[in-house]
mmCIF file of C-alpha atoms and ligand atoms in Angstrom:
data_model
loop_
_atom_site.group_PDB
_atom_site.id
_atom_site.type_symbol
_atom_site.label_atom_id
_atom_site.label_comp_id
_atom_site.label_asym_id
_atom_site.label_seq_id
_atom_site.Cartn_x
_atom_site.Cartn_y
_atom_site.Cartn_z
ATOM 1 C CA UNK A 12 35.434 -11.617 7.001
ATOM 2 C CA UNK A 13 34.787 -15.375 8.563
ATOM 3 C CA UNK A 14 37.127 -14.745 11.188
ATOM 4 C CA UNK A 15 35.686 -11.353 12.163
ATOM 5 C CA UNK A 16 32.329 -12.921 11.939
ATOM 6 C CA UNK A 17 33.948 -16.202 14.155
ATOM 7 C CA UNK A 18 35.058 -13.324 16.511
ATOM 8 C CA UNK A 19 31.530 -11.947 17.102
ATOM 9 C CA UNK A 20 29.973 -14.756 17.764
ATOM 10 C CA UNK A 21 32.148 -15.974 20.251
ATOM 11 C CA UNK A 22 31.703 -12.690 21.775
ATOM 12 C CA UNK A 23 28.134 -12.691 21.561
ATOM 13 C CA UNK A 24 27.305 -16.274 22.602
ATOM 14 C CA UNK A 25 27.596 -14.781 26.413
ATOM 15 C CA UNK A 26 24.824 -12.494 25.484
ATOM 16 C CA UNK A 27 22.244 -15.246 24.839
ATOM 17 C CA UNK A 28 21.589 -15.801 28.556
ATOM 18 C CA UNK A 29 20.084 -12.101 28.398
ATOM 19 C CA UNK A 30 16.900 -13.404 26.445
ATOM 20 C CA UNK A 31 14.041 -15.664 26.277
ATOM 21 C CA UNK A 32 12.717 -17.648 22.976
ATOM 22 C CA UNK A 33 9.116 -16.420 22.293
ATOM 23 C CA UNK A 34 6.612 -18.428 23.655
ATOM 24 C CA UNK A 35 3.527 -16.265 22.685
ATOM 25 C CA UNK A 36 3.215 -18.468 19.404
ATOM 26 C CA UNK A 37 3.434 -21.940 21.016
ATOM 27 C CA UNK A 38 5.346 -23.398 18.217
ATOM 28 C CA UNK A 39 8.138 -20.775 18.514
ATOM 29 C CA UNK A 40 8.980 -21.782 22.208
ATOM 30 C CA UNK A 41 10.146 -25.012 20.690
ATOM 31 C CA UNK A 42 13.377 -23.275 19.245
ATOM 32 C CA UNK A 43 16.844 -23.626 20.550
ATOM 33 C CA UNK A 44 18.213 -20.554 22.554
ATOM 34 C CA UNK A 45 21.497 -21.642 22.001
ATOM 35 C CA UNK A 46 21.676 -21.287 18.424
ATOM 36 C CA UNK A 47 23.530 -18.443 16.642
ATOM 37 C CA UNK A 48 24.254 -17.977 12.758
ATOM 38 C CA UNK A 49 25.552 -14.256 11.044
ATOM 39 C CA UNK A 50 25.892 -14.249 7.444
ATOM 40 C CA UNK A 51 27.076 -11.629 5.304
ATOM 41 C CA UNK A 52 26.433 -10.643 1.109
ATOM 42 C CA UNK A 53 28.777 -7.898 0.351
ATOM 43 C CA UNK A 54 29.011 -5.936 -2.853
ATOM 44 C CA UNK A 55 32.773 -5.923 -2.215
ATOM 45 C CA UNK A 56 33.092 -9.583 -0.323
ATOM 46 C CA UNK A 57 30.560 -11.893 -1.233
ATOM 47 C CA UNK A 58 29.587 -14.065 0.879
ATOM 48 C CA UNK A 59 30.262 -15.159 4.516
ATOM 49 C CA UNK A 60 28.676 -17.282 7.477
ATOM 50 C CA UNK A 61 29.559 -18.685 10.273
ATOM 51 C CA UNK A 62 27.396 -20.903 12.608
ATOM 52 C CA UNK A 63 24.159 -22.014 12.517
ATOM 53 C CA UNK A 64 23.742 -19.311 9.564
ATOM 54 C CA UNK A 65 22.253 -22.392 7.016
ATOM 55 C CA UNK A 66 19.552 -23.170 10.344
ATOM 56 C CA UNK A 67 15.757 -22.171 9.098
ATOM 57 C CA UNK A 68 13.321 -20.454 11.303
ATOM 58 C CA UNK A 69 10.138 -18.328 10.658
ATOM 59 C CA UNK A 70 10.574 -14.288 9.298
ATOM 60 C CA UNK A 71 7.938 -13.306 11.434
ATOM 61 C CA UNK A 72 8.021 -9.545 11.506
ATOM 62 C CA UNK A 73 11.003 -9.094 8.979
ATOM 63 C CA UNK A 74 8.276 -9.914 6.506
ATOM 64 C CA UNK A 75 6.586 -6.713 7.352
ATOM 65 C CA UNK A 76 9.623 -5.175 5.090
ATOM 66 C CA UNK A 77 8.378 -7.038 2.451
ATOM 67 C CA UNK A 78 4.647 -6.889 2.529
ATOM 68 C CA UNK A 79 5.093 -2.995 2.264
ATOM 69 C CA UNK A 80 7.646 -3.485 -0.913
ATOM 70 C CA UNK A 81 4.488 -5.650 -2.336
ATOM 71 C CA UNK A 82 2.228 -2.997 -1.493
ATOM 72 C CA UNK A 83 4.632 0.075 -2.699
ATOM 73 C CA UNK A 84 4.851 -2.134 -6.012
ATOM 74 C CA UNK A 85 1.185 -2.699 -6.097
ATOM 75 C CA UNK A 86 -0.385 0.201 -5.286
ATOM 76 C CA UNK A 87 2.241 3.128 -5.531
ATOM 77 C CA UNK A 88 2.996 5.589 -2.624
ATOM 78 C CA UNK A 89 0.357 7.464 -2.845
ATOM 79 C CA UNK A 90 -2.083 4.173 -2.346
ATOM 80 C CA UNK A 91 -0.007 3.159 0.631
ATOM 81 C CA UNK A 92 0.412 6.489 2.878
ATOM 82 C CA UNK A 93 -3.623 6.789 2.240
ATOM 83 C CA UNK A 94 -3.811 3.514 4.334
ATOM 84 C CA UNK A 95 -0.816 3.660 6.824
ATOM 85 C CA UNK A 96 1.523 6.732 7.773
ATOM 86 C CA UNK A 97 5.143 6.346 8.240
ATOM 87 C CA UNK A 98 5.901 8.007 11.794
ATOM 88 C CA UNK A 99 7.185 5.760 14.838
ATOM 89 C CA UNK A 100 4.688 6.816 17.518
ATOM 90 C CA UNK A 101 2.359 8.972 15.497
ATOM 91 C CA UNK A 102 1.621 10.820 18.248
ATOM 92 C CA UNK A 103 1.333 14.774 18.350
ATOM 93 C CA UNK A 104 4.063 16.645 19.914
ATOM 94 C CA UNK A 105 2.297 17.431 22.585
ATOM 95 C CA UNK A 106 0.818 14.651 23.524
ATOM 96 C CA UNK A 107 0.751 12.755 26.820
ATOM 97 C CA UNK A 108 -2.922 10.982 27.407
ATOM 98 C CA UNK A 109 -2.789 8.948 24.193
ATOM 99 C CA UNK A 110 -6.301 6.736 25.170
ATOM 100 C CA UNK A 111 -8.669 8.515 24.008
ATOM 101 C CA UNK A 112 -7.856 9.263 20.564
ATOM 102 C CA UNK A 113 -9.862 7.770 17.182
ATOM 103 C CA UNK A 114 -7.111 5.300 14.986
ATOM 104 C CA UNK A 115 -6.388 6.954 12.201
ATOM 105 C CA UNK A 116 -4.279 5.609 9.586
ATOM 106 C CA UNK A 117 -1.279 8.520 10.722
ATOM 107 C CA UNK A 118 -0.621 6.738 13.839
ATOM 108 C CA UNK A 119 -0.230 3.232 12.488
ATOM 109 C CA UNK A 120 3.079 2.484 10.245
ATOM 110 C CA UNK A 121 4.177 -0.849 8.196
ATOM 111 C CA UNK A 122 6.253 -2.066 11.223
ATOM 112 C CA UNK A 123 3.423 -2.438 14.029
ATOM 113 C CA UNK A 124 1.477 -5.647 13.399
ATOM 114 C CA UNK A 125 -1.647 -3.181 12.570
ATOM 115 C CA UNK A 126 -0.023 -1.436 10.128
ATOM 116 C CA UNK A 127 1.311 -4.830 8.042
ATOM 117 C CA UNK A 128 -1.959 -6.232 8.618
ATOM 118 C CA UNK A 129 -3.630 -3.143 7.183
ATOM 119 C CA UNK A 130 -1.208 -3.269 4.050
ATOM 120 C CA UNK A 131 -2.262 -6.938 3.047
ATOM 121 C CA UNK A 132 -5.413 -5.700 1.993
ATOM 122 C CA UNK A 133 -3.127 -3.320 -0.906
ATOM 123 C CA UNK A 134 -1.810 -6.674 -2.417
ATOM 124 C CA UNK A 135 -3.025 -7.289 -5.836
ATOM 125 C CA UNK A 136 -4.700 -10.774 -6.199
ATOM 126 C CA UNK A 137 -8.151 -12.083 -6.233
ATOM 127 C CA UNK A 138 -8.237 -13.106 -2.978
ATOM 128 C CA UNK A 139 -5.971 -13.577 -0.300
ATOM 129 C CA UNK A 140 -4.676 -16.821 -1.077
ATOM 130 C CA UNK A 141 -3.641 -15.269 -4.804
ATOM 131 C CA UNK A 142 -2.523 -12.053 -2.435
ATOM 132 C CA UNK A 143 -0.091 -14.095 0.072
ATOM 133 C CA UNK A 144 1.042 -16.238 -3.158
ATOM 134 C CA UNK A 145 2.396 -12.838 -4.249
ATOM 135 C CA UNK A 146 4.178 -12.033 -1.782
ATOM 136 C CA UNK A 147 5.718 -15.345 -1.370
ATOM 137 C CA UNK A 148 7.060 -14.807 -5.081
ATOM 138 C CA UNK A 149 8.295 -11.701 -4.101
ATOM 139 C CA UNK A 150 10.062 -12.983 -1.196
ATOM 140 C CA UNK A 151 11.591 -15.805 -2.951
ATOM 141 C CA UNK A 152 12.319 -13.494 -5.706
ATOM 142 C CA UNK A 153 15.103 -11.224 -3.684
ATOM 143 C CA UNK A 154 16.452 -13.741 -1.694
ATOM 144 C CA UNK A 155 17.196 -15.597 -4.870
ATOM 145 C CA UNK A 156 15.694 -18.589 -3.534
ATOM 146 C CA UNK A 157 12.843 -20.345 -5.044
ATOM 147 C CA UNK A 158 12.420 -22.999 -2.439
ATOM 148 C CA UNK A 159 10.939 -20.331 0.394
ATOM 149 C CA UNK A 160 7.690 -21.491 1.668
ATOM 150 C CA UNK A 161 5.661 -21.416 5.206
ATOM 151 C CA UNK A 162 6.293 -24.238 8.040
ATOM 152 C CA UNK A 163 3.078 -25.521 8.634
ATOM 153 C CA UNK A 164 2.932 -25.962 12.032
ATOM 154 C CA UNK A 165 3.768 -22.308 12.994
ATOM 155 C CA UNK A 166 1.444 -21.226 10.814
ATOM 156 C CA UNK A 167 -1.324 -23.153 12.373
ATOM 157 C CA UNK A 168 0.002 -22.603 15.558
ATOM 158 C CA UNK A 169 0.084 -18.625 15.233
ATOM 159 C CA UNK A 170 -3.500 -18.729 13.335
ATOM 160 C CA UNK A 171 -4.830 -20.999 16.448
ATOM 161 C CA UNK A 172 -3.543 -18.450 19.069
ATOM 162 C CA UNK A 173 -3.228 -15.254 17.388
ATOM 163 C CA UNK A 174 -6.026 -13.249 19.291
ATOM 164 C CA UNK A 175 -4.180 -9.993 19.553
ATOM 165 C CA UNK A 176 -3.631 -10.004 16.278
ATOM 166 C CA UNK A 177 -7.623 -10.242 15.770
ATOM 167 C CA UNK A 178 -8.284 -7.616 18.304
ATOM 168 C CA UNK A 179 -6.096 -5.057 16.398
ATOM 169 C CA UNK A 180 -7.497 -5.875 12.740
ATOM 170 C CA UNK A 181 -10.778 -5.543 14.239
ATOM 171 C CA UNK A 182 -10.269 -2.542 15.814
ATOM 172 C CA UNK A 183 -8.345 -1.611 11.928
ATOM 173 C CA UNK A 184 -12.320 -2.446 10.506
ATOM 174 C CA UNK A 185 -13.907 -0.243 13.668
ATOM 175 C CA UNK A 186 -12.817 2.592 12.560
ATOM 176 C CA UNK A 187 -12.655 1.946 8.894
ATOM 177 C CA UNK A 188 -9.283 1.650 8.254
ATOM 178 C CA UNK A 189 -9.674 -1.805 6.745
ATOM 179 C CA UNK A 190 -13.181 -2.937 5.254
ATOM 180 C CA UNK A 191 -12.105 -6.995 4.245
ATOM 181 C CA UNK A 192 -12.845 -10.036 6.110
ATOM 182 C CA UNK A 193 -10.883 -10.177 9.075
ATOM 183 C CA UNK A 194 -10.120 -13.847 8.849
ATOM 184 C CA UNK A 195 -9.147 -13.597 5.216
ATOM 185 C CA UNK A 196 -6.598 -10.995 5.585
ATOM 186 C CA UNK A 197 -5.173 -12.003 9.031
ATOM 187 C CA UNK A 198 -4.873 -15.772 7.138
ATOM 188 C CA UNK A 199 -2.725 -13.930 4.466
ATOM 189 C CA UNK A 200 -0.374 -12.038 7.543
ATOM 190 C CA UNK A 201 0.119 -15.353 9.330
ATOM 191 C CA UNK A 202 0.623 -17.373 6.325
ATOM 192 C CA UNK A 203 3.465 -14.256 5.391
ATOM 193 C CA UNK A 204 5.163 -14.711 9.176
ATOM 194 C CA UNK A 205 5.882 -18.177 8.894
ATOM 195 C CA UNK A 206 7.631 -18.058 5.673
ATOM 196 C CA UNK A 207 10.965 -20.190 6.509
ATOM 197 C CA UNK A 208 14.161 -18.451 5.958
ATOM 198 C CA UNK A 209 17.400 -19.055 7.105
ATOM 199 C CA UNK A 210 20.174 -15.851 7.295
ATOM 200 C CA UNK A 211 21.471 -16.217 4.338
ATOM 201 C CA UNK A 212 18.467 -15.598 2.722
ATOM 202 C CA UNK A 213 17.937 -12.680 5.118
ATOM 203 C CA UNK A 214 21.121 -10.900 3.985
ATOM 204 C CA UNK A 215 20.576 -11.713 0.722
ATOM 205 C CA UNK A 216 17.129 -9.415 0.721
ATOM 206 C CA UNK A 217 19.215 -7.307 2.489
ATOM 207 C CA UNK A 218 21.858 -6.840 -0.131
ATOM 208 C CA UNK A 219 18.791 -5.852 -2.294
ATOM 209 C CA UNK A 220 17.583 -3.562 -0.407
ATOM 210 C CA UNK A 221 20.586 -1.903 0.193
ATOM 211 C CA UNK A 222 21.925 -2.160 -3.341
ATOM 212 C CA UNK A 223 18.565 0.150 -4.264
ATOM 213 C CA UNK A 224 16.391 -2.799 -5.395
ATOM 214 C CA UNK A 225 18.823 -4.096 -8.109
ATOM 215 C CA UNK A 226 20.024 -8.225 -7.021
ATOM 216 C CA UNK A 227 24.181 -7.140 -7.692
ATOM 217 C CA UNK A 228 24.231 -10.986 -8.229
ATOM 218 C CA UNK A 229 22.008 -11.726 -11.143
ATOM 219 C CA UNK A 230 22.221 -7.991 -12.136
ATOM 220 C CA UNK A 231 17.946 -8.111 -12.195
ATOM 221 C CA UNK A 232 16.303 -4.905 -11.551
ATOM 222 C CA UNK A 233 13.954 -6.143 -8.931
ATOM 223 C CA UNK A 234 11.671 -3.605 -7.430
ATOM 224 C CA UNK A 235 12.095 0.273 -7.786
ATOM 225 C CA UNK A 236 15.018 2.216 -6.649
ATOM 226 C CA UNK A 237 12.546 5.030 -4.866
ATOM 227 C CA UNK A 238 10.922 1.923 -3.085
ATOM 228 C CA UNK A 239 13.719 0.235 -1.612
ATOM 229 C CA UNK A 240 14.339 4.288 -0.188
ATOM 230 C CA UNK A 241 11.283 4.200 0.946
ATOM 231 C CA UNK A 242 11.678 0.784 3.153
ATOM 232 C CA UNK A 243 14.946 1.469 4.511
ATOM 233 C CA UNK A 244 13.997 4.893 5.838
ATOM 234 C CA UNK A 245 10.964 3.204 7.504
ATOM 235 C CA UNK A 246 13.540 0.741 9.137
ATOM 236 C CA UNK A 247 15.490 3.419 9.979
ATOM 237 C CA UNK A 248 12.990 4.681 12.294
ATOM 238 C CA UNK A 249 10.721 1.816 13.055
ATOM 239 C CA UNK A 250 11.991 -1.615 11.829
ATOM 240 C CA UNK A 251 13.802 -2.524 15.788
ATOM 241 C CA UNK A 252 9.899 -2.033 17.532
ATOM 242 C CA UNK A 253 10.234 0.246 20.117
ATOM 243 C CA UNK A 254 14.488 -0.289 20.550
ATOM 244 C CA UNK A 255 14.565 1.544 17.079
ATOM 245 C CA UNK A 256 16.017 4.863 18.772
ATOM 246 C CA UNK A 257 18.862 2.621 20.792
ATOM 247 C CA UNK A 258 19.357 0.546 17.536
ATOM 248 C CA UNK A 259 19.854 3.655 15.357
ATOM 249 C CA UNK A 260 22.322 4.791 17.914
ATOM 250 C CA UNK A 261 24.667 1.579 18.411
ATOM 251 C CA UNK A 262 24.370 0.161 15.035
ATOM 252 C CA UNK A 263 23.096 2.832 12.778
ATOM 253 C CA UNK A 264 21.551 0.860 9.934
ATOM 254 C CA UNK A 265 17.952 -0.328 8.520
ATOM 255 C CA UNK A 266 17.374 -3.295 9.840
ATOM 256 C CA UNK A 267 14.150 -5.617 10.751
ATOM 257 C CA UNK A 268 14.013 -7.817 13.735
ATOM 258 C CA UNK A 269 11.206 -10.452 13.935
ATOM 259 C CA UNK A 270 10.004 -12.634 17.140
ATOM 260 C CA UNK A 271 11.196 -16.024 15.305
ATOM 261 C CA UNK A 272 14.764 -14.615 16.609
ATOM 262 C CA UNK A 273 15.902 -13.124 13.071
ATOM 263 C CA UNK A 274 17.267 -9.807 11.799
ATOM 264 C CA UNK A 275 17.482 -8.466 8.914
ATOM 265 C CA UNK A 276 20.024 -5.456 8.687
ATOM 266 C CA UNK A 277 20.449 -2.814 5.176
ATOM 267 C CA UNK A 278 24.350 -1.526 4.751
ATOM 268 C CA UNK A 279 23.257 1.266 2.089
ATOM 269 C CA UNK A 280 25.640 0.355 -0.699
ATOM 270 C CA UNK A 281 27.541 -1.970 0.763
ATOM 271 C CA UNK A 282 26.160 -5.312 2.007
ATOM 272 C CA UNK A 283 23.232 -7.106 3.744
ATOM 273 C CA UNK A 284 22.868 -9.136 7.488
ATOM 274 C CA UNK A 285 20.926 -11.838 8.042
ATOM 275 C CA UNK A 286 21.258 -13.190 11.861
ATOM 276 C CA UNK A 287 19.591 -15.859 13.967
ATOM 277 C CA UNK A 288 19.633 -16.031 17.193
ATOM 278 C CA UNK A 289 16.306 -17.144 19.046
ATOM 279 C CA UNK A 290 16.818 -16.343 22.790
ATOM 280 C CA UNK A 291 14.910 -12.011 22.703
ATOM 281 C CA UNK A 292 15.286 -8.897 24.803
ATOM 282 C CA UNK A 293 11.878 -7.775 26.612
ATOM 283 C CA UNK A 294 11.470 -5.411 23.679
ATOM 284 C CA UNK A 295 11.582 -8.832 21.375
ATOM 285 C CA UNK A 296 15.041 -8.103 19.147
ATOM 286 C CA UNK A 297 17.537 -11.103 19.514
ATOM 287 C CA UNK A 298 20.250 -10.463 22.239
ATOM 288 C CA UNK A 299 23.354 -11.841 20.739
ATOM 289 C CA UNK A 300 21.974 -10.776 17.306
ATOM 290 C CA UNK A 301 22.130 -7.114 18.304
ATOM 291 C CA UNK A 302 25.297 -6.938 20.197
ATOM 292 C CA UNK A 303 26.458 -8.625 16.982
ATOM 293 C CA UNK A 304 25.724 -5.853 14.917
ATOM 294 C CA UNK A 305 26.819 -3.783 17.653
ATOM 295 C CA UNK A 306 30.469 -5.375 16.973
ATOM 296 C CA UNK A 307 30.449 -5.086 13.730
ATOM 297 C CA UNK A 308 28.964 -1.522 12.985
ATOM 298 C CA UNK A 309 31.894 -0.446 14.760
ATOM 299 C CA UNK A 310 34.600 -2.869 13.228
ATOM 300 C CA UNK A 311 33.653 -2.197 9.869
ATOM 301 C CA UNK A 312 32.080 1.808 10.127
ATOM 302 C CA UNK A 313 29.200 0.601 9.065
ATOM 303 C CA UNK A 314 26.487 3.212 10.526
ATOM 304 C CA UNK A 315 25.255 5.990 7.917
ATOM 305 C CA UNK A 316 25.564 8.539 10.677
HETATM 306 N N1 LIG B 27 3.667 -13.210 13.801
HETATM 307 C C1 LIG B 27 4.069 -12.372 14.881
HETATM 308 C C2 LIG B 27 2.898 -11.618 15.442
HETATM 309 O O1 LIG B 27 2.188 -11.006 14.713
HETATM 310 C C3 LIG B 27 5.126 -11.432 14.415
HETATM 311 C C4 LIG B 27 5.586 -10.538 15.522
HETATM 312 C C5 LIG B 27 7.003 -10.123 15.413
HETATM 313 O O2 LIG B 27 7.873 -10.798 14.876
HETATM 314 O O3 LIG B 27 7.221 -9.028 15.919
HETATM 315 O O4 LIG B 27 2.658 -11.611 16.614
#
């Protein structure tokens, strides 16, 4: 498996020049484009890296897989559809002026920054520091490492220029979506993206995932089987932003892609990806980190279609 994975990257590194780090968060336009780790946890294989695959950087979006697993675990199904539908544009069939509609909790799912923001207001806790500790137990919980925590300075860097991010949970308490502090729940959501992972850890919660919510490596029942369903259909269809139809064609897995330059890819049954590479296409997945999984969907049959 290392030399397949040594293979891939060498192919890949050429695909690096394709993409830019994100400099949207301040702090994240200090990372290295050049940097590129793949590691894989196999059911079959264990486990296999190569590169900068022991490298930390920030989970940005990838946590939004695991904010709706803390919300699924909280508050059932049934709380979390009442909030936040599941559909990748949530727009009718038929339609093609898509301004003047109200929000409504149909057209917002757990993969859009609305939709994750929306959910942290289902986590169980007191307030939202007792909320975000959750779900950093949670986190550290499947990827089997206890160390996890935030990096301070994106955190603070994100929370200091995050102004989209309060336009959209704004408009989430405009039209009643959300009725919580704004501050207080966006705190919890940019406390959540700058939990430090590196890709082992990623395929790790991967392996999870795809092994139904049961860690194959302690043999601990997790979360629920229907849940982990649940999140790797919504990856399926909405966990690559708006590159989830492409994705679904070349590489044909669940997977989660998140700003910081990490993905996060579900083999049903059969292993989990973690991959880091910083330098992102316009639609903000990692260049080399895709064409990797490109390489190795097809090398190993991996797609479920
Ligand atoms: N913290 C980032 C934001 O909300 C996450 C975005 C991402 O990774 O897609 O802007």
């Amino acid at each position: 498996m290392e030399e397949l994975l040594q293979k891939i990257k060498n192919v890949c590194s050429s695909y690096i020049q394709n993409g830019k780090v994100a400099t949207y968060i301040p702090e994240l336009a200090k990372a290295d484009p050049n940097e590129f780790g793949i590691c894989t946890i196999s059911l079959d294989y264990g486990i296999s890296g190569v590169g900068d695959y022991k490298k930390s950087f920030t989970m940005q979006s990838i946590v939004k897989a695991i904010i709706l697993l803390r919300a699924l675990e909280d508050k059932g199904e049934a709380g979390v559809r009442k909030l936040v539908g599941v559909e990748a544009t949530g727009k009718p069939f038929d339609a093609f002026n898509y301004s003047d509609q109200d929000l409504k909790s149909e057209h917002i799912n757990p993969m859009i920054n609305a939709g994750a923001i929306a959910l942290c207001t289902l986590i169980d806790g007191e307030n939202y520091r007792d909320k975000f500790q959750r779900l950093l137990d949670l986190t550290r919980k499947i990827s089997g490492n206890p160390d996890l925590d935030i990096d301070e300075a994106v955190y603070k860097s994100e929370k200091a220029t995050g102004n989209k991010n309060r336009a959209l949970t704004y408009m989430l308490k405009a039209y009643g979506i959300i009725n919580e502090d704004a501050e207080e729940v966006l705190d919890c959501y940019f406390r959540a993206c700058s939990i430090k992972v590196t890709s082992v850890d990623l395929a790790r919660i991967g392996l999870v995932l795809a092994n139904g919510g049961n860690d194959p490596i302690t043999g601990e029942r997790i979360f629920d089987k229907k849940h982990a369903k649940y999140i790797n259909a919504v990856l399926m269809t909405c966990g690559m932003y708006d590159g989830s139809g492409e994705f679904a064609i070349t590489v044909g897995v669940p997977a989660k892609s998140g700003v910081g330059g990490g993905i996060m890819a579900v083999v049903p049954n059969r292993m989990g990806i973690g991959i880091y590479s910083p330098a992102l296409d316009k639609k903000g997945n990692s260049c080399a980190g895709i064409k990797a999984l490109e390489l190795l969907s097809k090398e190993l049959e991996l797609s479920i279609f």
